[in-house]
Amino acid sequence: MSKTITIFGEKRVGKTTLFRFLVKKYSQMKFYYRTKPTVNYTENLIEIENNIYRLIDTPSFQIHLSTEIEKASKKHTEEIIKKSDLILWLVEEITEETLLIKKLLQKIKIPKILIRNKIDLASPEKDFSSYKMLKSEYFLPISSLKAINIDKLLNKIVVLITSPIAKSELEKKKLNVLIFGPPNSGKSTLMNYLLQENRSLVTPLAGTTQEPVISQWNWKKIDFQLVDTAGITKEQKPKHNPGQKYDLLWAVIDASQPLVKQTLQIIQWGERYHKPLFLIVNKVDLISDKNSVIRELKSRLKGLNYCPIIFLSAQKGTGISNLITVLNQVLKSSRKKFSKKEIDKTIEKMVAANPPAYFKGNKLKIYFAKQQNFGLTPHFVFFVNNPQLIHFSYHRYITNYLRKNFGLEYLPLKVTFKKSV
């Protein structure tokens, strides 16, 4: 496992600026958020002198707190730094709260580098002797904004902790999974259960997750990048575009809550991107009749009847095995490749069973089709006499026929039409 470096400090000391600088320059992973952590930490892998490190940016640390979420976030951050291999403690001005933080850190027996950031904003003759009162073994003034003394910081990191992980760790292709849904539906609890750690902050309060929480999950030697998002509300439209970044979409809903229009709209939001979509009904232990939920979902989401409906309790772990079973089936089905002969035979049977009707005064003719790669979504291109003769109902018939006869259960299909020349 790679060694963990945690960036830690109070408000406005430049933690996120340093994190972004290091990720931009020393990570080969292109997929990450530029959000500033507010209640959950942000992480990424970086490479320094052939060492791979897990770099963490934490929320601003406060001693005096008012809200339950702030208290839970503080406890979460304390857990993170205790499990780290190195702490980068960023400080600007020394305050009473800074001295209280010093006492907290003194109890944690791991290497720490005390960093005075933003030295470009201080006068050149700035005296840093006052920082000796923080009693840190290692001290370094830097500017992450202007890259001053960053090379010295990297050298010190490598001296204090080495992390010889194969470079391929950075370059591995990951399947990106977006976990989305209404507030308090259990998205973060599900993520934490899969990771078997307290990665995403969970409280009884709705809206605890305020920014995307990204973590790496390995299952059967397959690497996933899980993204837990803030709950989607009526006032808040989704900020993410699954069509560009994600391979799988998991819509998590609360089984104990009525299936209101807003919840249906949240689920349907994921449909338009032609990505495998799981309907995860969480908190199954709070209901007695699963069948009524299935009937209601299928009747109100007719266009998504191919999507798997998975009942589970993320808190208790009930039903997680069903999620894994369906995930395995989806990944296996998505790898299927069909020969031209198989496709031609299937089209012949499909047309014989239900020939195209006349539409706009003419009749559709299908000459042949081929399969193309489209991530986890099978893509079939049909070559026809005129693409404008495709009625939406016949388009739907073709999609359903291919899914059933090619054994592509649970998968969306992308079916497009081109004029044969």
PDB file of C-alpha atoms in Angstrom, residues 41-150:
ATOM      1  CA  TYR A  41     -11.361  15.057   2.707  1.00  0.00           C
ATOM      2  CA  THR A  42     -10.140  14.977  -0.902  1.00  0.00           C
ATOM      3  CA  GLU A  43      -7.458  12.568  -2.084  1.00  0.00           C
ATOM      4  CA  ASN A  44      -5.284  11.727  -5.073  1.00  0.00           C
ATOM      5  CA  LEU A  45      -2.176   9.701  -5.912  1.00  0.00           C
ATOM      6  CA  ILE A  46       1.069  11.529  -6.649  1.00  0.00           C
ATOM      7  CA  GLU A  47       4.519  10.326  -7.665  1.00  0.00           C
ATOM      8  CA  ILE A  48       7.711  11.776  -6.170  1.00  0.00           C
ATOM      9  CA  GLU A  49      11.059  10.249  -7.192  1.00  0.00           C
ATOM     10  CA  ASN A  50       9.473   6.893  -8.095  1.00  0.00           C
ATOM     11  CA  ASN A  51       7.509   6.826  -4.832  1.00  0.00           C
ATOM     12  CA  ILE A  52       3.720   6.742  -5.019  1.00  0.00           C
ATOM     13  CA  TYR A  53       1.916   8.580  -2.227  1.00  0.00           C
ATOM     14  CA  ARG A  54      -1.717   8.967  -1.301  1.00  0.00           C
ATOM     15  CA  LEU A  55      -2.135  12.726  -0.804  1.00  0.00           C
ATOM     16  CA  ILE A  56      -5.070  13.970   1.314  1.00  0.00           C
ATOM     17  CA  ASP A  57      -6.470  17.495   1.617  1.00  0.00           C
ATOM     18  CA  THR A  58      -8.558  17.911   4.780  1.00  0.00           C
ATOM     19  CA  PRO A  59     -11.280  20.427   5.711  1.00  0.00           C
ATOM     20  CA  SER A  60     -10.233  23.459   7.741  1.00  0.00           C
ATOM     21  CA  PHE A  61      -9.612  22.304  11.301  1.00  0.00           C
ATOM     22  CA  GLN A  62     -11.337  24.119  14.162  1.00  0.00           C
ATOM     23  CA  ILE A  63     -11.198  23.560  17.899  1.00  0.00           C
ATOM     24  CA  HIS A  64     -14.309  25.547  18.814  1.00  0.00           C
ATOM     25  CA  LEU A  65     -17.352  24.212  16.964  1.00  0.00           C
ATOM     26  CA  SER A  66     -21.072  24.972  16.862  1.00  0.00           C
ATOM     27  CA  THR A  67     -22.903  22.547  14.539  1.00  0.00           C
ATOM     28  CA  GLU A  68     -23.208  18.763  14.656  1.00  0.00           C
ATOM     29  CA  ILE A  69     -21.722  18.464  11.159  1.00  0.00           C
ATOM     30  CA  GLU A  70     -18.687  20.526  12.209  1.00  0.00           C
ATOM     31  CA  LYS A  71     -18.169  18.294  15.249  1.00  0.00           C
ATOM     32  CA  ALA A  72     -18.473  15.131  13.146  1.00  0.00           C
ATOM     33  CA  SER A  73     -16.071  16.572  10.551  1.00  0.00           C
ATOM     34  CA  LYS A  74     -13.487  17.390  13.256  1.00  0.00           C
ATOM     35  CA  LYS A  75     -13.667  13.834  14.606  1.00  0.00           C
ATOM     36  CA  HIS A  76     -13.367  12.482  11.059  1.00  0.00           C
ATOM     37  CA  THR A  77     -10.252  14.594  10.397  1.00  0.00           C
ATOM     38  CA  GLU A  78      -8.662  13.431  13.663  1.00  0.00           C
ATOM     39  CA  GLU A  79      -9.166   9.817  12.556  1.00  0.00           C
ATOM     40  CA  ILE A  80      -7.495  10.595   9.228  1.00  0.00           C
ATOM     41  CA  ILE A  81      -4.361  12.197  10.660  1.00  0.00           C
ATOM     42  CA  LYS A  82      -3.919   9.368  13.172  1.00  0.00           C
ATOM     43  CA  LYS A  83      -3.813   6.875  10.281  1.00  0.00           C
ATOM     44  CA  SER A  84      -1.424   8.988   8.181  1.00  0.00           C
ATOM     45  CA  ASP A  85       2.269   8.345   7.659  1.00  0.00           C
ATOM     46  CA  LEU A  86       3.185  12.033   7.424  1.00  0.00           C
ATOM     47  CA  ILE A  87       1.387  15.265   8.333  1.00  0.00           C
ATOM     48  CA  LEU A  88       1.999  18.535   6.496  1.00  0.00           C
ATOM     49  CA  TRP A  89       0.827  21.077   9.084  1.00  0.00           C
ATOM     50  CA  LEU A  90       0.239  24.439   7.419  1.00  0.00           C
ATOM     51  CA  VAL A  91       0.267  27.525   9.631  1.00  0.00           C
ATOM     52  CA  GLU A  92       0.040  31.228   8.901  1.00  0.00           C
ATOM     53  CA  GLU A  93      -0.357  33.331  12.033  1.00  0.00           C
ATOM     54  CA  ILE A  94       0.089  31.758  15.459  1.00  0.00           C
ATOM     55  CA  THR A  95      -3.156  32.087  17.384  1.00  0.00           C
ATOM     56  CA  GLU A  96      -4.561  30.636  20.590  1.00  0.00           C
ATOM     57  CA  GLU A  97      -6.278  27.979  18.488  1.00  0.00           C
ATOM     58  CA  THR A  98      -2.963  27.149  16.805  1.00  0.00           C
ATOM     59  CA  LEU A  99      -1.441  26.409  20.217  1.00  0.00           C
ATOM     60  CA  LEU A 100      -4.369  24.133  21.083  1.00  0.00           C
ATOM     61  CA  ILE A 101      -3.863  22.272  17.805  1.00  0.00           C
ATOM     62  CA  LYS A 102      -0.165  21.887  18.709  1.00  0.00           C
ATOM     63  CA  LYS A 103      -1.160  20.009  21.881  1.00  0.00           C
ATOM     64  CA  LEU A 104      -3.437  17.734  19.843  1.00  0.00           C
ATOM     65  CA  LEU A 105      -0.704  16.936  17.306  1.00  0.00           C
ATOM     66  CA  GLN A 106       1.909  16.275  19.979  1.00  0.00           C
ATOM     67  CA  LYS A 107      -0.123  13.218  21.016  1.00  0.00           C
ATOM     68  CA  ILE A 108       0.138  11.766  17.505  1.00  0.00           C
ATOM     69  CA  LYS A 109       3.515  10.075  17.157  1.00  0.00           C
ATOM     70  CA  ILE A 110       4.109  10.281  13.421  1.00  0.00           C
ATOM     71  CA  PRO A 111       6.418  12.583  11.399  1.00  0.00           C
ATOM     72  CA  LYS A 112       5.173  16.138  10.867  1.00  0.00           C
ATOM     73  CA  ILE A 113       6.471  18.983   8.747  1.00  0.00           C
ATOM     74  CA  LEU A 114       5.455  22.436   9.956  1.00  0.00           C
ATOM     75  CA  ILE A 115       4.908  24.630   6.905  1.00  0.00           C
ATOM     76  CA  ARG A 116       4.638  28.414   6.783  1.00  0.00           C
ATOM     77  CA  ASN A 117       2.886  28.953   3.460  1.00  0.00           C
ATOM     78  CA  LYS A 118       2.520  32.151   1.390  1.00  0.00           C
ATOM     79  CA  ILE A 119       6.029  33.416   2.075  1.00  0.00           C
ATOM     80  CA  ASP A 120       5.798  35.438  -1.136  1.00  0.00           C
ATOM     81  CA  LEU A 121       3.233  37.599   0.642  1.00  0.00           C
ATOM     82  CA  ALA A 122       5.535  38.265   3.610  1.00  0.00           C
ATOM     83  CA  SER A 123       8.435  40.672   3.560  1.00  0.00           C
ATOM     84  CA  PRO A 124      11.772  39.110   2.493  1.00  0.00           C
ATOM     85  CA  GLU A 125      13.299  39.701   5.909  1.00  0.00           C
ATOM     86  CA  LYS A 126      10.412  37.970   7.714  1.00  0.00           C
ATOM     87  CA  ASP A 127      11.600  36.408  10.961  1.00  0.00           C
ATOM     88  CA  PHE A 128      10.249  32.875  11.379  1.00  0.00           C
ATOM     89  CA  SER A 129      11.763  32.320  14.828  1.00  0.00           C
ATOM     90  CA  SER A 130       8.343  32.653  16.499  1.00  0.00           C
ATOM     91  CA  TYR A 131       7.314  29.323  14.943  1.00  0.00           C
ATOM     92  CA  LYS A 132       9.788  27.541  17.224  1.00  0.00           C
ATOM     93  CA  MET A 133       7.167  27.682  19.966  1.00  0.00           C
ATOM     94  CA  LEU A 134       5.154  25.102  17.998  1.00  0.00           C
ATOM     95  CA  LYS A 135       7.985  22.655  18.707  1.00  0.00           C
ATOM     96  CA  SER A 136       7.968  20.904  15.364  1.00  0.00           C
ATOM     97  CA  GLU A 137      11.003  18.827  14.450  1.00  0.00           C
ATOM     98  CA  TYR A 138      10.850  19.958  10.831  1.00  0.00           C
ATOM     99  CA  PHE A 139       9.987  23.486   9.656  1.00  0.00           C
ATOM    100  CA  LEU A 140       9.871  24.872   6.136  1.00  0.00           C
ATOM    101  CA  PRO A 141       8.638  28.216   4.720  1.00  0.00           C
ATOM    102  CA  ILE A 142       7.164  27.744   1.215  1.00  0.00           C
ATOM    103  CA  SER A 143       4.888  29.277  -1.380  1.00  0.00           C
ATOM    104  CA  SER A 144       2.683  26.731  -3.133  1.00  0.00           C
ATOM    105  CA  LEU A 145       1.348  29.544  -5.317  1.00  0.00           C
ATOM    106  CA  LYS A 146       4.797  30.510  -6.668  1.00  0.00           C
ATOM    107  CA  ALA A 147       6.509  27.119  -6.172  1.00  0.00           C
ATOM    108  CA  ILE A 148       9.056  28.514  -3.693  1.00  0.00           C
ATOM    109  CA  ASN A 149      10.886  25.791  -1.722  1.00  0.00           C
ATOM    110  CA  ILE A 150       8.595  23.061  -3.081  1.00  0.00           C
TER     111      ILE A 150
END
